[in-house]
Amino acid sequence: MMRLKGKLALLGLCLVLLMPYTAGAQAVSTREAAAELRVRLDALFGEHALLAVFAMQKRYDGAADREQAAEELGKNTERLAATLRSTYGEEAAKTFEPLWSSYVEALLNYAQAAAAGDETARMQAANGLEAYAKELALFWARLLPDLGAVGLEEGAKRHTDLMLQAFDAYADKNYAAAYKSMREAYAHAVASADLLAAGMAAQSPDRFDASGMKTRKADLRAALGRLLGEHALTAAFAMQKSIDGASDFDQAAAALNENAEDLAAAVASVYGEPSGATFRTAWTSRTRCILDYAKAAASKDESARTIAAGNLEKAQAELAQFFADANPQHGSKLELLNGLNTQIGQVTLALDHVVLGEYAAAYANMETAYTQMLPIADLLAQGISDQYPDRFPDAPASVRKTVTMQVGETELTVNGQTVRMDVSPSLQEGVIYIPLRVVAEAVGATVTWDAATNTTQLAWDGNQASFPIGSDQAEVNGRKKSGGGASTIMQDGRVMVPIDVLCQMTGWKAELGKDDGSIRLTTTVEERS
């Protein structure tokens, strides 16, 4: 029964995919183009991370479908190159595609060497990955110089580390750690895509209005797309593990359930905890039915498969009804139900092809199931933002923050709220120093400490700045700037930065009391959901 429904769903999907071409005469605004760029890059980089983890597992296991898994990963590379081609032209795509393909091949070679127990080949692959990561960072730095070469290289290295952590844990049969790293790799890949999309939009303002990807509505859409996309591929992986009777099935299913918890938390953040609990029950039921279907298919129990298919239909209907009730003014039950049924049809078709050994068709359906989650995320985000326009405006939201401090005092106030510091601002040789971490975090920046280089790193609104101890220079978005003589210092175990240097590097504004040692720092930053 599900096979027939899967074929009908495939026909429905073909009609959906034809719609953009038939509606091509409609103009797309630069704001919409920016939002679409973010969504597309998020999806492609996220898909790469999950497919790469799975392909490495397949290569290590010597699975019958290992070549098809690698081919699907290669097709993801082609889609990434096509996106670059549409923005930067043929030369950029020609440079990127073989470089990215070589990086992917090195990942697979690493898995192959591990399977053969060839430590020399494994180290060669690891060294190759390190070299390719640096080359990729240089490629992006040349393409997007405002993002900064240092940050891009750190991001590329982090991606490689997470991929190898996921694989090494799998090879060591530490499956819980393997799937934890897989989820981290996926999240990191999507975050990297966000950064690249922002850089691409800023570089081509005639094509992309970057404000379109920096709204709370855009954040909602991206968050739902990330979680639903992860669900689609993780569900496909777990179903294959069930078919194979794999020893890591429980951990794959656990990763799927962890994704469900994250989805439920996202829903609860919009509708409240009671509604989040209701959604969790309905979504968990859907997940359980998916795994029941796989179990029945593995055992060739047609009766159990029919029951699982019927239960899955009920779970889909419950989810569609949930959102229709949650968004009574703007929910679309029929459209959502059709989307869910179309998507799950691709998932079950993929499984049926695996059972028959039709692996190329299985991976094609898997990719379609992943892609089909994007319009579902769009539909939900649109309904939620229409229902709550004040909470999810389709315009950049910003907030002004005012921080006040006093030399020699350990209290800081931010927009009237008091924060206790463990070190106070100080006046040294005519220079006012303030504690970098507590002040930066008070205005919404993210702060990290690099012990290897004695450097504090700030990130805010797509910007990055690094403040090394003992230096009067700072690096802002990859470019070094002089601070004018006064150096960043360490005092009582805390990094202290001259307030003039901080403001020069960040663009924040400071007012200093002439006689009373008062400090007033003001910022206007984008408020993210």
Coordinates of C-alpha atoms in Angstrom, one line a residue:
M1 CA 0.0 0.0 0.0
M2 CA 2.7 2.5 0.9
R3 CA 4.6 1.7 -2.3
L4 CA 1.6 2.8 -4.4
K5 CA 1.1 5.9 -2.2
G6 CA 4.8 6.7 -2.6
K7 CA 4.5 6.6 -6.3
L8 CA 1.5 8.9 -6.1
A9 CA 3.5 11.2 -3.8
L10 CA 6.3 11.2 -6.4
L11 CA 3.8 12.5 -9.0
G12 CA 2.7 15.2 -6.6
L13 CA 6.3 16.2 -5.9
C14 CA 7.0 16.5 -9.6
L15 CA 4.1 18.9 -9.9
V16 CA 5.4 20.9 -7.0
L17 CA 8.9 21.1 -8.5
L18 CA 7.5 22.3 -11.8
M19 CA 5.7 25.3 -10.1
P20 CA 8.8 27.6 -9.9
Y21 CA 9.3 27.3 -13.6
T22 CA 5.7 27.9 -14.5
A23 CA 5.7 30.9 -12.2
G24 CA 9.0 32.2 -13.4
A25 CA 7.6 35.4 -14.7
Q26 CA 7.0 36.6 -11.2
A27 CA 9.7 39.0 -10.1
V28 CA 11.7 38.1 -7.0
S29 CA 12.8 41.0 -4.8
T30 CA 16.4 41.3 -3.6
R31 CA 15.2 40.7 0.0
E32 CA 13.5 37.4 -1.1
A33 CA 16.6 36.5 -3.1
A34 CA 18.8 36.9 0.0
A35 CA 16.4 34.8 2.1
E36 CA 16.4 32.1 -0.6
L37 CA 20.2 32.1 -0.8
R38 CA 20.5 31.5 3.0
V39 CA 18.0 28.7 2.9
R40 CA 19.6 27.0 -0.1
L41 CA 23.1 27.2 1.3
D42 CA 22.0 26.0 4.7
A43 CA 20.3 23.0 3.0
L44 CA 23.2 22.1 0.8
F45 CA 25.9 22.4 3.5
G46 CA 23.8 20.5 6.0
E47 CA 23.1 17.8 3.5
H48 CA 26.8 17.5 2.8
A49 CA 27.6 16.9 6.4
L50 CA 25.1 14.2 7.0
L51 CA 25.7 12.4 3.6
A52 CA 29.5 12.5 4.2
V53 CA 29.1 10.9 7.7
F54 CA 26.9 8.2 6.2
A55 CA 29.1 7.6 3.1
M56 CA 32.1 7.2 5.4
Q57 CA 30.3 4.6 7.5
K58 CA 29.2 2.8 4.3
R59 CA 32.8 2.8 3.0
Y60 CA 34.2 1.5 6.3
D61 CA 31.6 -1.3 6.4
G62 CA 32.1 -2.3 2.8
A63 CA 28.3 -2.0 2.4
A64 CA 26.6 -3.0 -0.9
D65 CA 25.5 0.6 -1.4
R66 CA 28.7 2.3 -0.6
E67 CA 29.3 3.5 -4.2
Q68 CA 25.8 4.9 -4.4
A69 CA 26.2 6.7 -1.1
A70 CA 29.4 8.3 -2.5
E71 CA 27.7 9.2 -5.7
E72 CA 24.9 11.0 -3.8
L73 CA 27.5 12.9 -1.9
G74 CA 29.1 13.8 -5.3
K75 CA 25.7 15.1 -6.5
N76 CA 25.6 17.4 -3.5
T77 CA 28.9 18.8 -4.6
E78 CA 27.5 19.5 -8.0
R79 CA 24.5 21.3 -6.5
L80 CA 26.9 23.4 -4.4
A81 CA 28.9 24.3 -7.4
A82 CA 25.7 25.2 -9.3
T83 CA 24.8 27.6 -6.6
L84 CA 28.2 29.3 -6.8
R85 CA 28.0 29.4 -10.6
S86 CA 24.7 31.2 -10.4
T87 CA 26.2 33.9 -8.2
Y88 CA 29.9 34.2 -9.2
G89 CA 30.0 32.6 -12.7
E90 CA 31.7 29.6 -14.3
E91 CA 35.3 30.3 -13.1
A92 CA 34.4 30.2 -9.5
A93 CA 32.4 27.0 -9.9
K94 CA 35.3 25.4 -11.9
T95 CA 37.7 26.3 -9.0
F96 CA 35.4 25.2 -6.3
E97 CA 34.0 21.9 -7.6
P98 CA 37.3 19.9 -8.0
L99 CA 38.6 21.3 -4.7
W100 CA 35.5 20.3 -2.8
S101 CA 35.4 16.9 -4.6
S102 CA 39.0 16.2 -3.6
Y103 CA 38.1 17.1 0.0
V104 CA 35.1 14.7 -0.1
E105 CA 37.3 12.0 -1.6
A106 CA 39.9 12.4 1.1
L107 CA 37.1 11.8 3.7
L108 CA 36.2 8.6 2.0
N109 CA 39.8 7.6 1.6
Y110 CA 40.2 8.1 5.4
A111 CA 37.4 5.7 6.0
Q112 CA 38.8 3.2 3.4
A113 CA 42.2 3.2 5.1
A114 CA 40.6 2.7 8.5
A115 CA 38.7 -0.3 7.2
A116 CA 41.9 -1.8 5.8
G117 CA 43.8 -1.1 9.0
D118 CA 46.3 0.9 6.9
E119 CA 47.6 3.6 9.3
T120 CA 50.0 5.1 6.7
A121 CA 47.1 5.6 4.2
R122 CA 44.9 6.9 7.0
M123 CA 47.5 9.6 8.0
Q124 CA 47.9 10.5 4.3
A125 CA 44.2 11.0 4.1
A126 CA 44.2 13.1 7.3
N127 CA 47.0 15.2 6.0
G128 CA 45.2 15.7 2.7
L129 CA 42.1 16.8 4.5
E130 CA 44.1 19.4 6.4
A131 CA 45.6 20.7 3.2
Y132 CA 42.3 20.8 1.4
A133 CA 40.6 22.5 4.3
K134 CA 43.2 25.3 4.1
E135 CA 42.8 25.6 0.3
L136 CA 39.0 25.8 0.7
A137 CA 39.4 28.5 3.3
L138 CA 41.7 30.4 0.9
F139 CA 39.1 30.0 -1.9
W140 CA 36.4 31.5 0.3
A141 CA 38.7 34.2 1.5
R142 CA 39.5 35.3 -2.0
L143 CA 35.9 35.2 -2.9
L144 CA 34.7 36.9 0.3
P145 CA 37.6 38.8 1.7
D146 CA 35.5 40.7 4.2
L147 CA 34.9 37.5 6.2
G148 CA 38.5 37.1 7.1
A149 CA 40.9 34.3 6.2
V150 CA 41.6 33.4 9.9
G151 CA 38.0 32.8 10.8
L152 CA 37.3 30.9 7.5
E153 CA 40.3 28.6 8.1
E154 CA 39.2 27.9 11.7
G155 CA 35.7 27.1 10.4
A156 CA 37.1 24.7 7.8
K157 CA 39.3 23.0 10.4
R158 CA 36.4 22.6 12.8
H159 CA 34.3 21.0 10.1
T160 CA 37.0 18.5 9.4
D161 CA 37.5 17.7 13.1
L162 CA 33.8 17.0 13.6
M163 CA 33.7 14.7 10.5
L164 CA 36.6 12.7 11.7
Q165 CA 35.4 12.6 15.3
A166 CA 32.1 11.2 14.0
F167 CA 33.8 8.6 12.0
D168 CA 36.5 7.6 14.5
A169 CA 33.9 7.1 17.1
Y170 CA 31.9 4.9 14.7
A171 CA 35.0 2.8 13.9
D172 CA 35.6 2.4 17.6
K173 CA 32.0 1.3 18.1
N174 CA 31.3 4.3 20.3
Y175 CA 28.1 4.9 18.5
A176 CA 26.6 7.4 21.0
A177 CA 29.6 9.7 20.5
A178 CA 29.5 9.1 16.7
Y179 CA 26.0 10.4 16.4
K180 CA 26.6 13.2 18.8
S181 CA 29.4 14.4 16.6
M182 CA 27.3 13.9 13.5
R183 CA 24.6 16.2 14.9
E184 CA 27.3 18.8 15.8
A185 CA 28.8 18.5 12.3
Y186 CA 25.4 19.2 10.8
A187 CA 24.7 22.2 13.0
H188 CA 28.2 23.6 12.3
A189 CA 27.8 23.2 8.6
V190 CA 24.5 25.1 8.6
A191 CA 26.1 27.9 10.7
S192 CA 29.0 28.1 8.3
A193 CA 26.5 28.3 5.4
D194 CA 24.8 31.2 7.2
L195 CA 28.1 33.1 7.4
L196 CA 28.9 32.5 3.8
A197 CA 25.4 33.5 2.7
A198 CA 25.7 36.8 4.6
G199 CA 29.1 37.5 3.0
M200 CA 27.7 36.7 -0.5
A201 CA 24.7 39.0 0.0
A202 CA 26.9 41.8 1.4
Q203 CA 29.1 41.6 -1.7
S204 CA 26.3 41.7 -4.2
P205 CA 23.8 44.3 -2.8
D206 CA 22.3 44.7 -6.3
R207 CA 21.2 41.1 -6.3
F208 CA 20.7 40.4 -2.5
D209 CA 19.3 42.7 0.1
A210 CA 21.0 41.2 3.2
S211 CA 18.2 42.5 5.4
G212 CA 16.1 39.7 3.9
M213 CA 18.1 37.0 5.7
K214 CA 18.5 38.9 9.0
T215 CA 14.9 39.0 10.3
R216 CA 13.3 37.0 13.0
K217 CA 11.0 35.5 10.4
A218 CA 14.0 34.5 8.3
D219 CA 15.6 33.0 11.4
L220 CA 12.4 31.0 12.1
R221 CA 12.3 29.7 8.6
A222 CA 16.0 28.7 8.7
A223 CA 15.6 27.0 12.1
L224 CA 12.7 25.0 11.0
G225 CA 14.4 24.0 7.8
R226 CA 17.5 22.9 9.7
L227 CA 15.6 20.7 12.1
L228 CA 13.2 19.2 9.5
G229 CA 16.1 18.6 7.1
E230 CA 18.0 16.8 9.8
H231 CA 15.0 14.7 10.6
A232 CA 14.5 13.7 7.0
L233 CA 18.0 12.3 6.5
T234 CA 18.4 10.9 10.0
A235 CA 15.1 9.1 9.6
A236 CA 16.4 7.6 6.3
F237 CA 19.6 6.5 8.0
A238 CA 17.9 5.0 10.9
M239 CA 15.5 3.1 8.6
Q240 CA 18.5 1.7 6.7
K241 CA 20.1 0.6 9.9
S242 CA 16.9 -1.2 10.8
I243 CA 16.9 -3.0 7.4
D244 CA 20.6 -4.0 7.9
G245 CA 20.2 -5.1 11.5
A246 CA 23.1 -2.7 12.2
S247 CA 24.6 -2.7 15.7
D248 CA 24.3 1.1 15.8
F249 CA 20.5 1.2 15.1
D250 CA 19.6 2.2 18.6
Q251 CA 22.0 5.1 18.5
A252 CA 20.7 6.2 15.1
A253 CA 17.2 6.1 16.4
A254 CA 18.3 8.0 19.5
A255 CA 19.7 10.8 17.2
L256 CA 16.3 10.9 15.5
N257 CA 14.6 11.2 18.8
E258 CA 17.0 14.0 19.9
N259 CA 16.1 15.9 16.8
A260 CA 12.4 15.4 17.7
E261 CA 13.1 16.9 21.1
D262 CA 14.7 20.0 19.5
L263 CA 11.7 20.4 17.2
A264 CA 9.4 20.1 20.1
A265 CA 11.4 22.8 22.0
A266 CA 11.2 25.1 19.0
V267 CA 7.4 24.6 18.8
A268 CA 7.1 25.2 22.6
S269 CA 9.0 28.5 22.2
V270 CA 6.3 29.7 19.9
Y271 CA 3.1 28.2 21.3
G272 CA 4.0 27.5 24.9
E273 CA 4.9 24.3 26.8
P274 CA 1.5 22.6 26.8
S275 CA 1.4 22.9 23.0
G276 CA 5.0 21.8 22.8
A277 CA 4.1 18.7 24.7
T278 CA 1.2 18.0 22.4
F279 CA 3.4 18.4 19.3
R280 CA 6.1 16.2 20.9
T281 CA 3.6 13.4 21.3
A282 CA 2.4 13.7 17.7
W283 CA 5.8 14.0 16.2
T284 CA 7.2 11.2 18.3
S285 CA 4.3 9.0 17.1
R286 CA 5.3 9.8 13.5
T287 CA 8.9 8.9 14.2
R288 CA 7.9 5.6 15.8
C289 CA 5.7 4.7 12.9
I290 CA 8.6 5.4 10.5
L291 CA 10.8 3.0 12.4
D292 CA 7.9 0.4 12.7
Y293 CA 7.6 0.5 8.9
A294 CA 11.3 -0.1 8.5
K295 CA 11.2 -3.0 10.9
A296 CA 8.3 -4.6 9.1
A297 CA 10.0 -4.1 5.8
A298 CA 13.2 -5.7 7.1
S299 CA 11.2 -8.8 8.3
K300 CA 9.1 -8.7 5.1
D301 CA 6.0 -8.7 7.3
E302 CA 3.4 -7.2 5.0
S303 CA 0.7 -7.2 7.6
A304 CA 2.9 -5.2 10.0
R305 CA 3.9 -2.9 7.2
T306 CA 0.3 -2.1 6.4
I307 CA -0.5 -1.4 10.0
A308 CA 2.6 0.9 10.3
A309 CA 1.5 2.7 7.1
G310 CA -2.0 3.2 8.5
N311 CA -0.6 4.5 11.8
L312 CA 1.7 6.8 9.9
E313 CA -1.2 8.3 8.0
K314 CA -3.0 9.0 11.3
A315 CA 0.1 10.6 12.8
Q316 CA 0.5 12.9 9.7
A317 CA -3.2 13.9 10.1
E318 CA -2.7 14.7 13.8
L319 CA 0.3 16.9 13.0
A320 CA -1.6 18.8 10.3
Q321 CA -4.5 19.3 12.7
F322 CA -2.2 20.5 15.4
F323 CA -0.8 23.3 13.3
A324 CA -4.3 24.1 12.0
D325 CA -5.5 24.5 15.6
A326 CA -2.4 26.4 16.6
N327 CA -2.7 28.9 13.7
P328 CA -6.5 29.2 13.3
Q329 CA -6.3 32.3 11.2
H330 CA -3.3 31.3 9.1
G331 CA -2.9 27.6 9.2
S332 CA -3.3 25.4 6.1
K333 CA -4.2 21.9 7.1
L334 CA -4.6 20.5 3.6
E335 CA -1.5 22.0 2.3
L336 CA 0.6 20.8 5.2
L337 CA -0.9 17.3 5.1
N338 CA -0.2 17.1 1.4
G339 CA 3.4 18.2 2.1
L340 CA 3.9 15.7 4.9
N341 CA 2.4 12.8 2.8
T342 CA 4.6 13.7 -0.2
Q343 CA 7.7 13.8 1.9
I344 CA 7.0 10.6 3.7
G345 CA 6.2 8.9 0.4
Q346 CA 9.7 9.6 -0.7
V347 CA 11.1 8.2 2.6
T348 CA 9.2 4.9 2.3
L349 CA 10.0 4.6 -1.4
A350 CA 13.7 5.0 -0.6
L351 CA 13.3 2.2 2.0
D352 CA 11.4 -0.1 -0.5
H353 CA 14.2 0.4 -3.0
V354 CA 16.8 -0.5 -0.4
V355 CA 15.0 -3.8 0.4
L356 CA 15.1 -4.6 -3.4
G357 CA 18.7 -3.6 -3.7
E358 CA 17.9 -0.7 -6.0
Y359 CA 20.3 1.6 -4.3
A360 CA 20.6 4.4 -6.9
A361 CA 16.8 4.9 -6.8
A362 CA 16.9 4.7 -3.0
Y363 CA 19.3 7.6 -2.8
A364 CA 17.4 9.7 -5.3
N365 CA 14.3 9.3 -3.2
M366 CA 16.3 10.1 0.0
E367 CA 17.6 13.3 -1.5
T368 CA 14.1 14.3 -2.7
A369 CA 12.7 13.6 0.8
Y370 CA 15.3 15.9 2.3
T371 CA 14.6 18.7 -0.2
Q372 CA 10.8 18.4 0.3
M373 CA 11.2 19.4 3.9
L374 CA 12.1 22.9 2.8
P375 CA 8.7 23.9 1.5
I376 CA 7.2 22.3 4.7
A377 CA 9.4 24.6 6.8
D378 CA 8.5 27.5 4.6
L379 CA 4.8 26.8 5.1
L380 CA 5.1 26.5 8.8
A381 CA 7.2 29.6 9.1
Q382 CA 4.8 31.6 7.0
G383 CA 1.8 30.5 9.1
I384 CA 3.5 31.2 12.4
S385 CA 4.8 34.6 11.3
D386 CA 1.4 35.6 9.9
Q387 CA -0.2 34.5 13.2
Y388 CA 2.4 36.4 15.3
P389 CA 3.6 39.3 13.1
D390 CA 4.9 41.3 16.1
R391 CA 7.1 38.4 17.2
F392 CA 8.3 37.4 13.8
P393 CA 8.5 40.6 11.7
D394 CA 9.7 40.4 8.1
A395 CA 12.0 43.3 8.7
P396 CA 15.3 43.6 10.6
A397 CA 14.8 44.1 14.3
S398 CA 17.4 45.9 16.4
V399 CA 17.8 46.8 20.0
R400 CA 19.7 49.6 21.5
K401 CA 21.7 48.6 24.6
T402 CA 23.2 51.0 27.1
V403 CA 25.9 49.8 29.5
T404 CA 27.0 52.0 32.4
M405 CA 30.0 51.4 34.7
Q406 CA 32.2 53.2 37.1
V407 CA 35.9 53.1 37.5
G408 CA 36.7 51.2 40.7
E409 CA 33.2 49.8 41.0
T410 CA 32.1 46.2 40.3
E411 CA 28.5 46.8 39.3
L412 CA 27.5 47.1 35.6
T413 CA 24.0 48.0 34.3
V414 CA 22.7 47.1 30.9
N415 CA 19.4 48.7 30.0
G416 CA 18.7 49.2 33.6
Q417 CA 19.5 45.7 34.8
T418 CA 22.5 45.2 37.2
V419 CA 25.3 42.7 36.6
R420 CA 28.0 42.0 39.2
M421 CA 31.5 41.9 37.8
D422 CA 34.5 40.2 39.6
V423 CA 36.9 42.9 38.3
S424 CA 36.2 46.7 38.0
P425 CA 37.1 49.1 35.3
S426 CA 40.4 50.8 36.0
L427 CA 42.3 54.0 35.1
Q428 CA 46.0 53.2 34.3
E429 CA 48.3 55.9 32.9
G430 CA 45.4 57.9 31.6
V431 CA 43.8 54.9 29.8
I432 CA 40.5 53.5 30.9
Y433 CA 40.4 49.7 30.9
I434 CA 37.2 47.6 31.0
P435 CA 36.7 43.8 31.5
L436 CA 36.2 42.6 27.9
R437 CA 34.1 39.5 28.4
V438 CA 31.5 40.8 30.8
V439 CA 31.0 44.0 28.8
A440 CA 30.9 42.3 25.4
E441 CA 28.4 39.6 26.6
A442 CA 26.2 42.3 28.1
V443 CA 25.7 43.9 24.7
G444 CA 25.0 40.5 23.0
A445 CA 28.4 39.5 21.6
T446 CA 29.7 36.0 21.8
V447 CA 33.1 35.7 23.5
T448 CA 35.6 32.9 23.3
W449 CA 39.2 32.5 24.6
D450 CA 42.0 31.0 22.7
A451 CA 44.6 29.8 25.2
A452 CA 47.1 28.9 22.6
T453 CA 47.4 32.5 21.4
N454 CA 46.3 34.3 24.5
T455 CA 43.5 35.9 22.4
T456 CA 40.0 36.9 23.2
Q457 CA 37.6 36.6 20.2
L458 CA 34.3 38.5 19.8
A459 CA 31.5 37.7 17.4
W460 CA 28.4 39.9 16.9
D461 CA 26.0 40.7 14.0
G462 CA 28.2 38.7 11.5
N463 CA 31.4 40.5 12.6
Q464 CA 34.5 39.0 14.3
A465 CA 37.3 40.7 16.3
S466 CA 40.3 39.3 18.1
F467 CA 42.2 41.0 21.0
P468 CA 45.6 39.4 21.8
I469 CA 47.0 40.0 25.2
G470 CA 50.0 42.4 25.2
S471 CA 49.3 43.9 21.8
D472 CA 47.9 47.2 20.8
Q473 CA 46.5 45.6 17.6
A474 CA 43.3 43.8 17.0
E475 CA 42.0 41.8 14.0
V476 CA 38.6 42.8 12.8
N477 CA 36.9 40.6 10.2
G478 CA 40.3 39.2 9.2
R479 CA 42.1 42.6 8.9
K480 CA 44.6 43.9 11.5
K481 CA 44.0 47.3 12.9
S482 CA 46.1 49.4 15.3
G483 CA 44.7 50.4 18.6
G484 CA 46.8 53.5 19.0
G485 CA 49.3 52.5 21.5
A486 CA 47.5 51.1 24.5
S487 CA 47.6 47.2 24.7
T488 CA 45.1 44.7 25.9
I489 CA 46.2 43.3 29.3
M490 CA 45.5 40.6 31.8
Q491 CA 44.4 41.8 35.3
D492 CA 43.3 39.6 38.2
G493 CA 42.7 36.8 35.7
R494 CA 40.5 38.9 33.4
V495 CA 41.2 40.3 30.0
M496 CA 41.1 44.1 30.1
V497 CA 40.8 46.2 27.0
P498 CA 41.2 50.0 26.5
I499 CA 37.8 51.3 26.0
D500 CA 38.9 53.4 23.1
V501 CA 40.3 50.3 21.4
L502 CA 37.1 48.4 21.9
C503 CA 35.0 51.2 20.4
Q504 CA 37.4 51.7 17.5
M505 CA 37.2 48.0 16.6
T506 CA 33.5 47.5 17.1
G507 CA 31.9 50.8 16.2
W508 CA 30.3 51.0 19.6
K509 CA 30.1 54.4 21.3
A510 CA 31.5 55.5 24.6
E511 CA 30.9 58.6 26.8
L512 CA 33.3 59.1 29.7
G513 CA 32.6 61.3 32.7
K514 CA 35.2 64.0 33.0
D515 CA 35.4 64.0 36.8
D516 CA 33.5 61.1 38.3
G517 CA 35.0 58.1 36.4
S518 CA 31.6 57.1 34.9
I519 CA 31.5 55.1 31.6
R520 CA 28.5 54.9 29.3
L521 CA 28.7 52.5 26.4
T522 CA 25.9 52.3 23.7
T523 CA 25.4 49.8 20.9
T524 CA 22.7 49.1 18.4
V525 CA 22.7 45.5 17.4
E526 CA 20.5 43.2 15.5
E527 CA 18.2 41.3 17.7
R528 CA 18.0 37.6 16.7
S529 CA 15.3 35.2 17.6

